Structure formats: structure tokens, C-alpha cells
Amino acid sequence: MSETHRPDARGRRTLTRTDRPATRPATVPDDRFFRQIVRSMRNGVIAFRRDGTLALMNDEAYRIFGLTKSDADVGRAFAEVISERPVVIRELAGAFDLSHLPNRAELRLPDLQRVIGYTLSQVKDEQGNPIGAVMFFKDLTQVEQLEERERLRDRLAALGEMAAGIAHELKNPLAGIEVMAGLLRRQVPESKDAQSLLADIMSEAKLANQIVVEMLEFVRPIRLQVEQTDLAAVLRQSITLAESKVKRGAVQVRVDLADRLPMIDGDLNQLSQVFSNLLTNAFEALEGAGHVTVTAIQTAIEVDPAMVGMDATATPVVVVDVLDDGPGVPGEATDKIFDPFFTTKPQGSGLGLAIVRKIVDAHDGRIDVNSVAGRGTCFRVTLPVASASVWFK
């Protein structure tokens, strides 16, 4: 406000005040706006205070962790809110103890069969004192699987070159050894020792020949005969095939399929090979006594919009579980169980599950394994209902 002197009608000077617009106060940040930003992020965010109470957790974090959101979560101990994810709790618990916090690290969530990439940072006040911590993370499961496919293709290319060169060199001598051992057995029928030795030679020759055949099958490109396929028929055929490969004994098999399972686009013979192989492994693990359960349901997979665009829609899939109550797979073996030539069997070639994964990949599907020592193993095969799906492409 300012003052000026102006003469009036009689020549006297009068005091006049001129109003000026008052200065507007500085805009106060809108806390709701920032919370909307965090809630709209495609990445998961979880933040907690120095005392361990949850300050913020967005919808994407709940989705990735497979948890149900509750309005009462904020203010509770974060370890209680995400108690079902102990591996995450361990990482967050070290936020104030580590001198260098993880940046762009990866973490596996075995219960969810997911991989996340994350960054963990401290939240500090104006004086630089830590008052909390925040984790930003993203579901990298699809990226990890795509990278694994690329690594598998590279290994296949190398194996293909090697297999093409040695397959014919090995098959003919192995066949000759088996034939000549059979002829020799006929010439020494009275010698039990010779009969036993020659029988071992023939058996080992057959095993070596089978490994060569499986190696050729593994490196050979898969050509699918895609048609509308009934999974129920595939599973029935697979049980019969598995029983022809290994003795089932007293193993009980229960098949529980959801009503009105859709027909899927697939190759009946190749899919039968997948499930017969999984069932064969289950029968061998049970050694003639135990239970095998085969279940199938229809569901949908949410596609990461960051990979295929915002218009991504859920992909209809059929999920088949093959579960046994055998001894389980050792923990250190689960990450390598689909690698070529990796086996825990004395007489195994290590190509059975590698071929299974290759067939599943050719159907644009995925296969996962979850095993607990002493409690059994579950193989989960997820197949899209329609071919040429956007899932994992």
C-alpha cells in the first residue's frame, strides 16, 4: 500500500492511498498428488520409517508380491504386512545396516516363481539423518525367461554343430557292437560268465545309442503340427506312455481336471511327450509306492504393459500341475534341472527335461518346478489357449 498527495477542489492537499495486490503465499506441495504419482507407477514401491512401520506401498507392489491390500497396512510393521515374503524382509531389514545399499540388483521369489529387479535407498531428513527406506522394484520374470530362451538357443546352436558331426560316427559303431555281441552270445551258450558279460555289453550299447538319439532329438528344430487339442486326451495318452517306459508299481495316479477345459492350439504328440516324461520322472522318483496328482485349470495371465503397450489384455491359459510326494529335488539342482546333460539319475542322459522345456517353449508356454526335500516335486506347465499369443513374445 502507498500514499500520494493530491490537491482537492479548494487547492488543499489530500492524502490518497493506493492498494496494490497482496503477494500470494508460496504454493504448498499437495501430498495427495505425490501419492497419486506413486500409486500410478508401473514399478512397485514400498517405503517404511526408521521404526519399521509401513509408510507407503503401491498397488503394483501388492500385485508383484501376491498380497491383498488393506487400508490398515499403513502404520503396521512392514515385516507383518509382507510376512509371506521372507526374502524381501531380509533385504529391507538391512537398509540401515549396510554401508552400500543394492542398486539394480535382482531377487528371486521362489514361492511365486518370480524374479524382481530392485533398488534400495535410505530416506534422509534435512540434516542427512536416515528416517526411513524405500525400495523401487519391477517384475523381471518375463525378461528373465526371454533371456533364458536366448541362452538356450545359443547352447542349441553349439550342440547342433557338435551333434551333427558325431551322431553318425557313433550310431554305426554302437549298432555294430550290439549286433556282434548278440551273435557271440549264441556261440557260447554254455558259459554263464560270458553270457552275463555279453548281456552287459549289449545293455550299455543300447544306452549309449539312446543318448545319441536323444541328443539328435534335442538339437533338431521342433516343427509343430498345431491343431485344436484336447488336453484331457493328451494326459490320458501320457499316462499310458509313461507306464510303458517305467514300472508304475503301486503308485496311485489321480487326475483332477476342471470342467469345460478349452481346446488349445498345440501338437498332440509333442505335448504327450512332455507329460509322459514328467510322469515317468515321478514314477521313477517314487520307486513303486506313492501318489501322483495331475490337475488342470483355466486361468489368465496378466501381461506386463511395459513390454507390450498399455492396451495389453490378459492371455487365457491352461495350467497343468504334475505333483508327486516323492523325495523331492535337491535345492541346488532346481536351477539347473532343465539344462542339457544335467541329471541326478545314475543312468540318465540329462536331456529329458531339456527336451520338455524346448517343446513347451515352442508352444509359447512356460514350465516351472517347485520342490521341497522329503515332501515331493511339482512341475507346472502353463500353455496359452490360442497360438501366436502376445505372452512372452
Short mmCIF file of C-alpha atoms in Angstrom, two decimals:
data_model
loop_
_atom_site.label_atom_id
_atom_site.label_comp_id
_atom_site.label_asym_id
_atom_site.label_seq_id
_atom_site.Cartn_x
_atom_site.Cartn_y
_atom_site.Cartn_z
CA MET A 1 0.00 0.00 0.00
CA SER A 2 1.38 3.52 -0.96
CA GLU A 3 0.39 7.13 -0.15
CA THR A 4 0.19 10.14 -2.58
CA HIS A 5 -0.74 13.83 -2.00
CA ARG A 6 -3.25 15.33 -4.44
CA PRO A 7 -4.86 18.86 -4.33
CA ASP A 8 -8.64 18.96 -3.80
CA ALA A 9 -11.13 21.42 -5.37
CA ARG A 10 -10.07 24.21 -2.95
CA GLY A 11 -6.39 23.65 -3.54
CA ARG A 12 -5.80 21.73 -0.34
CA ARG A 13 -3.59 18.72 -0.43
CA THR A 14 -5.29 15.42 0.47
CA LEU A 15 -3.84 12.04 1.30
CA THR A 16 -4.78 9.21 -1.08
CA ARG A 17 -3.93 5.52 -0.54
CA THR A 18 -3.36 3.22 -3.47
CA ASP A 19 -3.97 -0.53 -2.91
CA ARG A 20 -1.61 -2.99 -4.51
CA PRO A 21 -2.29 -6.72 -4.92
CA ALA A 22 -1.01 -8.67 -1.93
CA THR A 23 1.80 -11.13 -2.62
CA ARG A 24 0.44 -14.70 -2.90
CA PRO A 25 1.83 -17.23 -0.44
CA ALA A 26 4.17 -19.92 -1.80
CA THR A 27 2.33 -22.97 -3.14
CA VAL A 28 2.28 -25.77 -0.60
CA PRO A 29 3.10 -29.22 -2.12
CA ASP A 30 -0.01 -31.38 -2.35
CA ASP A 31 0.73 -34.67 -0.57
CA ARG A 32 -2.21 -36.31 -2.31
CA PHE A 33 -0.70 -35.52 -5.74
CA PHE A 34 2.57 -37.23 -4.87
CA ARG A 35 0.72 -40.24 -3.53
CA GLN A 36 -1.21 -40.46 -6.81
CA ILE A 37 2.10 -40.43 -8.68
CA VAL A 38 3.40 -43.35 -6.63
CA ARG A 39 0.13 -45.24 -6.97
CA SER A 40 0.18 -44.83 -10.77
CA MET A 41 3.74 -46.06 -11.23
CA ARG A 42 4.35 -49.24 -13.19
CA ASN A 43 7.07 -50.18 -10.72
CA GLY A 44 6.44 -51.47 -7.22
CA VAL A 45 7.22 -49.10 -4.35
CA ILE A 46 7.41 -49.92 -0.65
CA ALA A 47 8.57 -47.37 1.93
CA PHE A 48 8.92 -47.68 5.70
CA ARG A 49 10.01 -45.45 8.55
CA ARG A 50 13.04 -45.81 10.80
CA ASP A 51 10.96 -47.65 13.41
CA GLY A 52 9.94 -50.28 10.82
CA THR A 53 6.35 -49.13 10.27
CA LEU A 54 5.00 -49.13 6.75
CA ALA A 55 4.66 -45.65 5.26
CA LEU A 56 3.60 -46.49 1.71
CA MET A 57 3.05 -49.46 -0.59
CA ASN A 58 1.51 -49.04 -4.03
CA ASP A 59 -0.85 -51.35 -5.91
CA GLU A 60 1.89 -52.73 -8.17
CA ALA A 61 3.89 -53.81 -5.10
CA TYR A 62 0.90 -55.74 -3.78
CA ARG A 63 0.45 -57.39 -7.18
CA ILE A 64 4.09 -58.43 -7.59
CA PHE A 65 4.28 -59.76 -4.02
CA GLY A 66 0.95 -61.58 -4.44
CA LEU A 67 -0.58 -59.89 -1.40
CA THR A 68 -4.04 -58.49 -0.66
CA LYS A 69 -4.21 -54.77 0.00
CA SER A 70 -5.69 -53.48 3.26
CA ASP A 71 -6.26 -49.88 4.33
CA ALA A 72 -4.94 -50.84 7.77
CA ASP A 73 -1.50 -51.80 6.43
CA VAL A 74 -0.04 -48.29 6.64
CA GLY A 75 1.35 -47.80 10.14
CA ARG A 76 1.84 -51.51 10.79
CA ALA A 77 5.27 -53.13 10.91
CA PHE A 78 6.31 -53.78 7.31
CA ALA A 79 7.54 -57.24 8.30
CA GLU A 80 3.97 -58.13 9.30
CA VAL A 81 2.44 -56.76 6.10
CA ILE A 82 4.79 -58.76 3.83
CA SER A 83 5.31 -61.68 6.21
CA GLU A 84 4.65 -64.13 3.34
CA ARG A 85 7.78 -62.86 1.53
CA PRO A 86 10.68 -63.54 3.93
CA VAL A 87 13.36 -63.00 1.27
CA VAL A 88 12.11 -59.43 0.77
CA ILE A 89 12.00 -58.82 4.53
CA ARG A 90 15.66 -59.84 4.81
CA GLU A 91 16.67 -57.30 2.15
CA LEU A 92 14.65 -54.47 3.68
CA ALA A 93 15.86 -55.24 7.20
CA GLY A 94 19.42 -54.38 6.17
CA ALA A 95 18.54 -50.93 4.86
CA PHE A 96 20.12 -49.19 7.86
CA ASP A 97 23.00 -51.60 8.45
CA LEU A 98 24.70 -51.80 5.06
CA SER A 99 27.23 -49.19 4.00
CA HIS A 100 26.32 -49.62 0.33
CA LEU A 101 22.69 -50.42 -0.48
CA PRO A 102 21.82 -52.57 -3.54
CA ASN A 103 21.36 -50.69 -6.79
CA ARG A 104 19.81 -52.50 -9.75
CA ALA A 105 20.06 -55.88 -8.03
CA GLU A 106 17.91 -58.96 -8.61
CA LEU A 107 15.96 -61.04 -6.13
CA ARG A 108 14.17 -64.36 -6.62
CA LEU A 109 10.80 -65.03 -5.01
CA PRO A 110 10.70 -68.85 -5.06
CA ASP A 111 7.15 -69.16 -3.71
CA LEU A 112 5.83 -67.02 -6.57
CA GLN A 113 8.39 -68.24 -9.12
CA ARG A 114 9.19 -64.63 -9.93
CA VAL A 115 12.32 -62.52 -10.32
CA ILE A 116 12.36 -58.84 -9.40
CA GLY A 117 14.93 -56.14 -10.08
CA TYR A 118 15.17 -53.59 -7.30
CA THR A 119 16.91 -50.55 -5.88
CA LEU A 120 17.01 -49.89 -2.13
CA SER A 121 17.64 -46.37 -0.81
CA GLN A 122 17.54 -44.55 2.51
CA VAL A 123 15.19 -41.61 3.07
CA LYS A 124 17.00 -38.79 4.87
CA ASP A 125 15.89 -35.56 6.55
CA GLU A 126 17.33 -32.06 6.01
CA GLN A 127 20.29 -32.85 8.29
CA GLY A 128 21.12 -36.05 6.38
CA ASN A 129 19.89 -38.41 9.07
CA PRO A 130 18.15 -41.58 7.85
CA ILE A 131 14.45 -41.52 8.75
CA GLY A 132 13.31 -44.41 6.58
CA ALA A 133 13.98 -46.50 3.49
CA VAL A 134 12.31 -47.13 0.15
CA MET A 135 12.54 -49.97 -2.35
CA PHE A 136 11.68 -49.50 -6.03
CA PHE A 137 11.28 -52.78 -7.92
CA LYS A 138 9.96 -54.32 -11.13
CA ASP A 139 8.82 -57.80 -12.11
CA LEU A 140 11.57 -59.17 -14.36
CA THR A 141 10.16 -62.70 -14.71
CA GLN A 142 9.24 -62.32 -18.37
CA VAL A 143 12.56 -60.63 -19.18
CA GLU A 144 14.44 -63.41 -17.37
CA GLN A 145 12.61 -66.07 -19.33
CA LEU A 146 13.26 -64.33 -22.63
CA GLU A 147 16.95 -64.11 -21.79
CA GLU A 148 16.97 -67.78 -20.82
CA ARG A 149 15.42 -68.61 -24.18
CA GLU A 150 18.22 -66.76 -25.93
CA ARG A 151 20.83 -68.58 -23.86
CA LEU A 152 19.13 -71.88 -24.69
CA ARG A 153 19.19 -71.05 -28.42
CA ASP A 154 22.92 -70.34 -28.19
CA ARG A 155 23.54 -73.66 -26.44
CA LEU A 156 21.40 -75.45 -29.00
CA ALA A 157 23.37 -73.95 -31.87
CA ALA A 158 26.64 -75.16 -30.36
CA LEU A 159 25.22 -78.59 -29.59
CA GLY A 160 23.72 -78.84 -33.04
CA GLU A 161 27.08 -78.38 -34.71
CA MET A 162 28.66 -80.92 -32.42
CA ALA A 163 25.83 -83.45 -32.67
CA ALA A 164 25.71 -83.35 -36.45
CA GLY A 165 29.38 -84.27 -36.59
CA ILE A 166 29.41 -87.14 -34.12
CA ALA A 167 25.95 -88.69 -34.39
CA HIS A 168 26.63 -90.77 -37.48
CA GLU A 169 30.13 -91.58 -36.27
CA LEU A 170 28.69 -93.09 -33.09
CA LYS A 171 25.46 -94.73 -34.23
CA ASN A 172 27.01 -97.14 -36.68
CA PRO A 173 29.73 -98.49 -34.32
CA LEU A 174 27.22 -98.82 -31.48
CA ALA A 175 24.85 -100.78 -33.69
CA GLY A 176 27.73 -103.00 -34.77
CA ILE A 177 28.77 -103.65 -31.15
CA GLU A 178 25.23 -104.65 -30.20
CA VAL A 179 24.81 -106.98 -33.20
CA MET A 180 28.20 -108.68 -32.75
CA ALA A 181 27.63 -109.14 -29.02
CA GLY A 182 24.31 -110.83 -29.82
CA LEU A 183 25.97 -113.14 -32.32
CA LEU A 184 28.69 -114.01 -29.84
CA ARG A 185 26.13 -114.93 -27.18
CA ARG A 186 24.75 -117.59 -29.50
CA GLN A 187 28.19 -119.15 -29.90
CA VAL A 188 28.88 -119.56 -26.18
CA PRO A 189 25.52 -120.66 -24.74
CA GLU A 190 27.17 -122.90 -22.14
CA SER A 191 29.26 -120.17 -20.49
CA LYS A 192 27.24 -118.25 -17.90
CA ASP A 193 30.04 -115.76 -17.29
CA ALA A 194 30.33 -114.98 -20.98
CA GLN A 195 26.54 -114.68 -21.29
CA SER A 196 26.42 -112.20 -18.43
CA LEU A 197 29.31 -110.16 -19.78
CA LEU A 198 27.86 -110.01 -23.29
CA ALA A 199 24.46 -109.03 -21.91
CA ASP A 200 26.11 -106.09 -20.12
CA ILE A 201 27.86 -105.07 -23.34
CA MET A 202 24.54 -105.09 -25.25
CA SER A 203 22.80 -103.14 -22.50
CA GLU A 204 25.48 -100.44 -22.41
CA ALA A 205 25.48 -100.19 -26.20
CA LYS A 206 21.72 -99.66 -26.19
CA LEU A 207 22.06 -96.97 -23.51
CA ALA A 208 24.77 -95.17 -25.47
CA ASN A 209 22.68 -95.37 -28.63
CA GLN A 210 19.67 -93.95 -26.77
CA ILE A 211 21.75 -90.98 -25.60
CA VAL A 212 22.79 -90.29 -29.18
CA VAL A 213 19.16 -90.48 -30.33
CA GLU A 214 18.04 -88.10 -27.57
CA MET A 215 20.85 -85.68 -28.37
CA LEU A 216 19.80 -85.59 -32.01
CA GLU A 217 16.20 -85.06 -30.97
CA PHE A 218 17.20 -82.23 -28.64
CA VAL A 219 19.19 -80.24 -31.20
CA ARG A 220 16.76 -80.85 -34.07
CA PRO A 221 14.37 -77.90 -34.65
CA ILE A 222 10.84 -78.62 -33.45
CA ARG A 223 8.16 -78.47 -36.14
CA LEU A 224 4.75 -78.41 -34.52
CA GLN A 225 1.64 -79.84 -36.13
CA VAL A 226 -0.67 -77.33 -34.49
CA GLU A 227 -4.34 -78.21 -34.22
CA GLN A 228 -7.17 -77.91 -31.73
CA THR A 229 -6.04 -80.29 -28.99
CA ASP A 230 -7.93 -81.80 -26.08
CA LEU A 231 -5.65 -81.74 -23.03
CA ALA A 232 -7.67 -84.45 -21.32
CA ALA A 233 -6.86 -86.81 -24.20
CA VAL A 234 -3.21 -85.73 -24.06
CA LEU A 235 -2.96 -86.55 -20.36
CA ARG A 236 -4.63 -89.96 -20.75
CA GLN A 237 -2.21 -90.84 -23.54
CA SER A 238 0.71 -89.56 -21.47
CA ILE A 239 -0.12 -91.86 -18.55
CA THR A 240 -0.18 -94.85 -20.89
CA LEU A 241 3.15 -93.85 -22.44
CA ALA A 242 4.77 -93.35 -19.03
CA GLU A 243 3.62 -96.79 -17.87
CA SER A 244 5.22 -98.33 -20.95
CA LYS A 245 8.59 -96.69 -20.13
CA VAL A 246 8.87 -97.49 -16.42
CA LYS A 247 7.11 -99.77 -13.97
CA ARG A 248 4.37 -97.91 -12.13
CA GLY A 249 4.11 -100.44 -9.32
CA ALA A 250 1.69 -99.41 -6.56
CA VAL A 251 1.85 -95.70 -7.41
CA GLN A 252 -1.63 -94.18 -7.34
CA VAL A 253 -2.41 -91.61 -10.05
CA ARG A 254 -5.21 -89.10 -9.55
CA VAL A 255 -6.32 -86.90 -12.45
CA ASP A 256 -8.37 -83.83 -11.50
CA LEU A 257 -9.33 -81.67 -14.48
CA ALA A 258 -11.51 -78.58 -14.29
CA ASP A 259 -14.88 -78.76 -16.02
CA ARG A 260 -15.09 -77.43 -19.57
CA LEU A 261 -11.39 -77.04 -20.20
CA PRO A 262 -10.97 -75.28 -23.55
CA MET A 263 -9.29 -76.87 -26.53
CA ILE A 264 -5.83 -75.40 -27.02
CA ASP A 265 -3.70 -74.83 -30.11
CA GLY A 266 -0.97 -77.43 -29.84
CA ASP A 267 0.72 -80.55 -31.15
CA LEU A 268 -0.88 -83.59 -29.52
CA ASN A 269 2.13 -85.87 -29.93
CA GLN A 270 4.65 -83.32 -28.70
CA LEU A 271 2.52 -82.43 -25.67
CA SER A 272 2.10 -86.13 -24.91
CA GLN A 273 5.89 -86.40 -24.85
CA VAL A 274 6.05 -83.51 -22.36
CA PHE A 275 3.63 -85.01 -19.85
CA SER A 276 4.74 -88.62 -20.31
CA ASN A 277 8.29 -87.51 -19.49
CA LEU A 278 7.13 -85.69 -16.34
CA LEU A 279 5.08 -88.72 -15.26
CA THR A 280 7.98 -91.08 -15.97
CA ASN A 281 10.21 -88.98 -13.71
CA ALA A 282 7.55 -89.07 -10.99
CA PHE A 283 7.21 -92.88 -11.20
CA GLU A 284 10.98 -93.30 -11.01
CA ALA A 285 11.25 -90.95 -8.02
CA LEU A 286 8.51 -92.82 -6.13
CA GLU A 287 10.11 -96.25 -6.76
CA GLY A 288 6.82 -98.11 -6.90
CA ALA A 289 4.97 -96.53 -3.95
CA GLY A 290 3.36 -93.12 -3.52
CA HIS A 291 0.95 -90.73 -5.13
CA VAL A 292 0.93 -88.65 -8.33
CA THR A 293 -1.68 -85.94 -8.84
CA VAL A 294 -2.36 -84.29 -12.19
CA THR A 295 -4.53 -81.16 -12.16
CA ALA A 296 -5.55 -78.73 -14.89
CA ILE A 297 -7.37 -75.41 -14.66
CA GLN A 298 -8.10 -72.49 -16.94
CA THR A 299 -6.95 -69.02 -15.92
CA ALA A 300 -5.47 -65.85 -17.44
CA ILE A 301 -2.03 -64.29 -17.31
CA GLU A 302 -1.70 -60.54 -16.90
CA VAL A 303 0.80 -59.24 -19.44
CA ASP A 304 3.27 -56.55 -18.37
CA PRO A 305 2.05 -53.38 -20.13
CA ALA A 306 5.60 -52.02 -20.16
CA MET A 307 6.55 -54.79 -22.61
CA VAL A 308 3.59 -54.83 -24.99
CA GLY A 309 1.87 -51.46 -24.54
CA MET A 310 -0.95 -50.10 -22.46
CA ASP A 311 -3.63 -51.97 -24.42
CA ALA A 312 -2.37 -55.36 -23.22
CA THR A 313 -5.10 -57.79 -22.27
CA ALA A 314 -4.90 -60.91 -20.14
CA THR A 315 -3.92 -64.07 -22.03
CA PRO A 316 -6.17 -67.13 -21.50
CA VAL A 317 -4.05 -70.11 -20.47
CA VAL A 318 -4.38 -73.64 -19.15
CA VAL A 319 -2.20 -74.57 -16.17
CA VAL A 320 -1.30 -78.25 -15.66
CA ASP A 321 0.41 -79.41 -12.45
CA VAL A 322 2.13 -82.79 -12.12
CA LEU A 323 2.71 -83.34 -8.40
CA ASP A 324 4.32 -86.28 -6.62
CA ASP A 325 5.02 -86.96 -2.93
CA GLY A 326 8.47 -88.41 -3.53
CA PRO A 327 11.84 -87.40 -2.05
CA GLY A 328 11.99 -84.12 -3.96
CA VAL A 329 14.79 -82.46 -5.92
CA PRO A 330 17.86 -81.09 -4.09
CA GLY A 331 17.69 -77.33 -3.71
CA GLU A 332 20.91 -76.71 -5.63
CA ALA A 333 19.61 -78.73 -8.59
CA THR A 334 16.34 -76.88 -9.24
CA ASP A 335 18.04 -74.00 -11.10
CA LYS A 336 19.88 -76.43 -13.40
CA ILE A 337 17.24 -79.10 -13.81
CA PHE A 338 16.33 -78.02 -17.37
CA ASP A 339 19.94 -77.66 -18.53
CA PRO A 340 21.11 -80.11 -21.21
CA PHE A 341 23.04 -83.12 -19.84
CA PHE A 342 22.28 -82.27 -16.22
CA THR A 343 20.87 -85.28 -14.37
CA THR A 344 20.57 -86.69 -10.88
CA LYS A 345 19.97 -90.23 -12.16
CA PRO A 346 22.79 -92.78 -12.39
CA GLN A 347 21.64 -93.90 -15.84
CA GLY A 348 20.11 -90.62 -17.03
CA SER A 349 21.15 -88.73 -20.15
CA GLY A 350 20.17 -85.31 -18.81
CA LEU A 351 18.18 -84.49 -21.95
CA GLY A 352 14.64 -85.47 -20.98
CA LEU A 353 13.65 -82.27 -19.18
CA ALA A 354 15.67 -80.15 -21.61
CA ILE A 355 13.55 -81.56 -24.45
CA VAL A 356 10.40 -80.97 -22.36
CA ARG A 357 11.27 -77.32 -21.93
CA LYS A 358 12.06 -76.95 -25.61
CA ILE A 359 8.64 -78.31 -26.58
CA VAL A 360 6.86 -76.08 -24.06
CA ASP A 361 8.76 -73.05 -25.36
CA ALA A 362 7.73 -73.94 -28.90
CA HIS A 363 4.10 -73.71 -27.72
CA ASP A 364 4.76 -70.19 -26.30
CA GLY A 365 4.33 -71.64 -22.82
CA ARG A 366 6.44 -71.98 -19.71
CA ILE A 367 7.41 -74.71 -17.29
CA ASP A 368 8.36 -74.22 -13.63
CA VAL A 369 9.45 -76.57 -10.89
CA ASN A 370 8.89 -76.31 -7.16
CA SER A 371 10.36 -78.98 -4.91
CA VAL A 372 10.70 -79.49 -1.16
CA ALA A 373 13.10 -82.14 0.12
CA GLY A 374 11.19 -85.02 1.62
CA ARG A 375 7.79 -83.70 0.53
CA GLY A 376 7.76 -84.04 -3.24
CA THR A 377 8.04 -82.14 -6.51
CA CYS A 378 5.57 -80.16 -8.59
CA PHE A 379 6.10 -79.37 -12.28
CA ARG A 380 3.78 -76.65 -13.57
CA VAL A 381 3.19 -76.33 -17.32
CA THR A 382 1.38 -73.19 -18.49
CA LEU A 383 0.11 -73.19 -22.08
CA PRO A 384 -1.74 -70.42 -23.94
CA VAL A 385 -5.16 -71.41 -25.26
CA ALA A 386 -4.50 -69.74 -28.63
CA SER A 387 -1.26 -69.78 -30.60
CA ALA A 388 0.55 -66.62 -31.71
CA SER A 389 -0.14 -65.15 -28.30
CA VAL A 390 1.45 -61.90 -27.15
CA TRP A 391 2.53 -63.67 -23.98
CA PHE A 392 6.35 -63.88 -23.76
CA LYS A 393 6.77 -62.53 -27.29
#
